[in-house]
GROMACS .gro file of C-alpha atoms in nm:
model
  182
    1MET     CA    1  -8.169   0.759   7.155
    2PRO     CA    2  -7.862   0.964   7.068
    3ARG     CA    3  -7.802   1.295   7.236
    4ALA     CA    4  -7.947   1.617   7.062
    5ASP     CA    5  -7.599   1.744   6.980
    6ALA     CA    6  -7.494   1.389   6.828
    7GLN     CA    7  -7.827   1.405   6.621
    8ARG     CA    8  -7.739   1.748   6.502
    9ASN     CA    9  -7.382   1.664   6.420
   10ARG     CA   10  -7.508   1.360   6.217
   11ALA     CA   11  -7.760   1.572   6.029
   12LEU     CA   12  -7.493   1.841   5.963
   13ILE     CA   13  -7.260   1.576   5.829
   14LEU     CA   14  -7.523   1.434   5.603
   15THR     CA   15  -7.628   1.769   5.471
   16THR     CA   16  -7.257   1.871   5.408
   17ALA     CA   17  -7.178   1.532   5.247
   18LYS     CA   18  -7.466   1.565   5.002
   19ARG     CA   19  -7.342   1.900   4.903
   20VAL     CA   20  -6.986   1.814   4.888
   21PHE     CA   21  -7.045   1.493   4.695
   22ALA     CA   22  -7.272   1.697   4.442
   23GLU     CA   23  -6.992   1.941   4.391
   24ARG     CA   24  -6.687   1.723   4.388
   25GLY     CA   25  -6.817   1.372   4.340
   26PRO     CA   26  -6.839   1.065   4.571
   27SER     CA   27  -6.455   1.045   4.604
   28ALA     CA   28  -6.430   1.389   4.778
   29PRO     CA   29  -6.201   1.358   5.089
   30LEU     CA   30  -6.396   1.280   5.413
   31ASP     CA   31  -6.164   1.527   5.578
   32ASP     CA   32  -6.310   1.796   5.369
   33ILE     CA   33  -6.659   1.693   5.457
   34ALA     CA   34  -6.579   1.704   5.826
   35ARG     CA   35  -6.412   2.053   5.783
   36HIS     CA   36  -6.705   2.212   5.597
   37ALA     CA   37  -6.953   2.062   5.842
   38GLY     CA   38  -6.748   2.230   6.122
   39VAL     CA   39  -6.691   1.902   6.297
   40GLY     CA   40  -6.372   1.707   6.388
   41ASN     CA   41  -6.262   1.396   6.187
   42ALA     CA   42  -6.335   1.181   6.499
   43THR     CA   43  -6.705   1.308   6.515
   44LEU     CA   44  -6.744   1.221   6.124
   45TYR     CA   45  -6.598   0.871   6.179
   46ARG     CA   46  -6.795   0.820   6.505
   47HIS     CA   47  -7.120   0.846   6.298
   48PHE     CA   48  -6.982   0.709   5.968
   49PRO     CA   49  -6.702   0.468   6.035
   50THR     CA   50  -6.628   0.414   5.664
   51ARG     CA   51  -6.686   0.602   5.331
   52ARG     CA   52  -6.922   0.320   5.249
   53ASP     CA   53  -7.140   0.404   5.554
   54LEU     CA   54  -7.150   0.776   5.458
   55LEU     CA   55  -7.226   0.702   5.091
   56ILE     CA   56  -7.511   0.477   5.194
   57ALA     CA   57  -7.657   0.729   5.443
   58VAL     CA   58  -7.637   1.016   5.189
   59TYR     CA   59  -7.801   0.799   4.908
   60ALA     CA   60  -8.057   0.662   5.132
   61ASP     CA   61  -8.147   1.008   5.251
   62GLU     CA   62  -8.191   1.112   4.883
   63VAL     CA   63  -8.421   0.813   4.823
   64THR     CA   64  -8.615   0.919   5.121
   65ASP     CA   65  -8.653   1.272   5.003
   66LEU     CA   66  -8.763   1.149   4.662
   67THR     CA   67  -9.033   0.897   4.819
   68ALA     CA   68  -9.149   1.187   5.040
   69LYS     CA   69  -9.190   1.415   4.738
   70GLY     CA   70  -9.413   1.152   4.576
   71ARG     CA   71  -9.631   1.124   4.883
   72ASP     CA   72  -9.669   1.504   4.891
   73LEU     CA   73  -9.751   1.532   4.528
   74LEU     CA   74 -10.010   1.253   4.566
   75ARG     CA   75 -10.185   1.455   4.819
   76HIS     CA   76 -10.165   1.798   4.683
   77ASP     CA   77 -10.137   1.801   4.315
   78PRO     CA   78 -10.369   1.712   4.009
   79PRO     CA   79 -10.324   1.337   3.930
   80ALA     CA   80 -10.125   1.367   3.593
   81ASP     CA   81  -9.931   1.672   3.727
   82ALA     CA   82  -9.832   1.471   4.021
   83LEU     CA   83  -9.722   1.181   3.830
   84PHE     CA   84  -9.508   1.375   3.576
   85THR     CA   85  -9.363   1.616   3.849
   86TRP     CA   86  -9.241   1.320   4.034
   87LEU     CA   87  -9.110   1.139   3.716
   88LYS     CA   88  -8.910   1.464   3.640
   89ALA     CA   89  -8.766   1.435   3.995
   90PHE     CA   90  -8.683   1.078   3.949
   91ILE     CA   91  -8.518   1.149   3.627
   92ALA     CA   92  -8.298   1.425   3.787
   93HIS     CA   93  -8.238   1.182   4.081
   94VAL     CA   94  -8.100   0.906   3.855
   95ALA     CA   95  -7.905   1.152   3.629
   96ASP     CA   96  -7.757   1.344   3.926
   97LYS     CA   97  -7.709   1.050   4.190
   98GLY     CA   98  -7.601   0.770   3.969
   99ASP     CA   99  -7.234   0.827   4.045
  100LEU     CA  100  -7.318   0.831   4.418
  101ALA     CA  101  -7.492   0.500   4.402
  102ARG     CA  102  -7.219   0.340   4.178
  103ALA     CA  103  -6.964   0.447   4.427
  104ILE     CA  104  -7.112   0.243   4.693
  105PRO     CA  105  -6.881  -0.070   4.718
  106GLU     CA  106  -7.027  -0.391   4.570
  107ASP     CA  107  -7.000  -0.561   4.907
  108GLY     CA  108  -7.368  -0.597   5.024
  109ARG     CA  109  -7.476  -0.330   4.778
  110SER     CA  110  -7.749  -0.557   4.614
  111PRO     CA  111  -7.984  -0.582   4.915
  112LEU     CA  112  -7.970  -0.190   4.942
  113PHE     CA  113  -8.020  -0.149   4.584
  114ASP     CA  114  -8.327  -0.377   4.600
  115GLU     CA  115  -8.473  -0.194   4.890
  116TRP     CA  116  -8.425   0.161   4.704
  117HIS     CA  117  -8.572   0.005   4.380
  118ALA     CA  118  -8.868  -0.126   4.583
  119ALA     CA  119  -8.922   0.242   4.732
  120MET     CA  120  -8.930   0.378   4.374
  121HIS     CA  121  -9.178   0.127   4.263
  122ALA     CA  122  -9.388   0.180   4.576
  123THR     CA  123  -9.385   0.560   4.511
  124VAL     CA  124  -9.479   0.553   4.145
  125ALA     CA  125  -9.755   0.292   4.183
  126PRO     CA  126 -10.005   0.513   4.346
  127LEU     CA  127  -9.911   0.826   4.145
  128LEU     CA  128  -9.983   0.617   3.837
  129ALA     CA  129 -10.305   0.458   3.968
  130ARG     CA  130 -10.439   0.806   4.051
  131ALA     CA  131 -10.365   0.932   3.700
  132GLN     CA  132 -10.519   0.632   3.554
  133GLU     CA  133 -10.835   0.652   3.775
  134ALA     CA  134 -10.856   1.024   3.658
  135GLY     CA  135 -10.843   0.899   3.291
  136ALA     CA  136 -10.534   1.114   3.231
  137VAL     CA  137 -10.305   0.831   3.124
  138ARG     CA  138 -10.344   0.487   2.950
  139PRO     CA  139 -10.483   0.219   3.172
  140ASP     CA  140 -10.243  -0.042   3.029
  141LEU     CA  141  -9.924   0.125   3.180
  142ASP     CA  142  -9.752  -0.004   3.474
  143GLY     CA  143  -9.493   0.149   3.718
  144PRO     CA  144  -9.197  -0.053   3.580
  145ASP     CA  145  -9.273   0.072   3.222
  146LEU     CA  146  -9.266   0.440   3.341
  147LEU     CA  147  -8.953   0.393   3.556
  148ALA     CA  148  -8.786   0.228   3.265
  149LEU     CA  149  -8.884   0.517   3.033
  150ALA     CA  150  -8.775   0.777   3.295
  151GLY     CA  151  -8.443   0.580   3.361
  152GLY     CA  152  -8.376   0.578   2.986
  153ILE     CA  153  -8.422   0.951   2.970
  154ALA     CA  154  -8.186   0.996   3.261
  155ALA     CA  155  -7.928   0.778   3.092
  156ALA     CA  156  -7.951   0.980   2.774
  157GLY     CA  157  -7.749   1.232   2.984
  158SER     CA  158  -7.857   1.530   2.766
  159GLY     CA  159  -7.919   1.772   3.042
  160PRO     CA  160  -8.238   1.918   3.200
  161ALA     CA  161  -8.377   2.079   2.872
  162GLN     CA  162  -8.352   1.760   2.671
  163SER     CA  163  -8.485   1.556   2.957
  164ASP     CA  164  -8.794   1.780   2.991
  165ARG     CA  165  -8.858   1.751   2.623
  166LEU     CA  166  -8.826   1.378   2.626
  167LEU     CA  167  -9.055   1.355   2.939
  168ARG     CA  168  -9.311   1.575   2.768
  169LEU     CA  169  -9.299   1.341   2.465
  170VAL     CA  170  -9.357   1.047   2.688
  171ARG     CA  171  -9.646   1.224   2.860
  172GLU     CA  172  -9.797   1.310   2.522
  173GLY     CA  173  -9.757   0.953   2.415
  174ILE     CA  174  -9.915   0.792   2.709
  175ALA     CA  175 -10.199   1.041   2.767
  176THR     CA  176 -10.546   0.911   2.692
  177PRO     CA  177 -10.716   1.079   2.394
  178ALA     CA  178 -10.925   1.295   2.632
  179GLU     CA  179 -10.611   1.426   2.802
  180ASN     CA  180 -10.443   1.508   2.481
  181LEU     CA  181 -10.736   1.736   2.384
  182ALA     CA  182 -10.713   1.929   2.707
   0.00000   0.00000   0.00000
């Protein structure tokens, strides 16, 4: 187990890298990330020997956050709201983090992408099942359908207002007749 200060430094570097990559893109200088994190370059490279390592860690952390959001929504929100709140977060993730994912070098990227895609499918499945069990959405939907629709909305690149409108149209289109009357 790493020392407490090493764990703090790693977490600080990740948090800073998320912010810097979001502001300046995935090609932002690693030296800037170290400086903004308040650590030396050697500390950054000790935790993340290459840009690829840092990009993977940041993107994996984003995926972890999104899957955790799905679990939290599943426990606390009404079924249809939980599903569509998570889909909205998924759309924002795809729209905002696509450059980060594409910046990860091809070398060995496929297994990681497969793992991350599986995490998204595993997150949407219980949200969808719960909404279907509640009679809120059509029973003939599946997770890949919804992720494809959400991915299309993200790819449209029209901004949050247009994404919200398109997601609302999807919600209305897949709602059961009883849900449309509510």
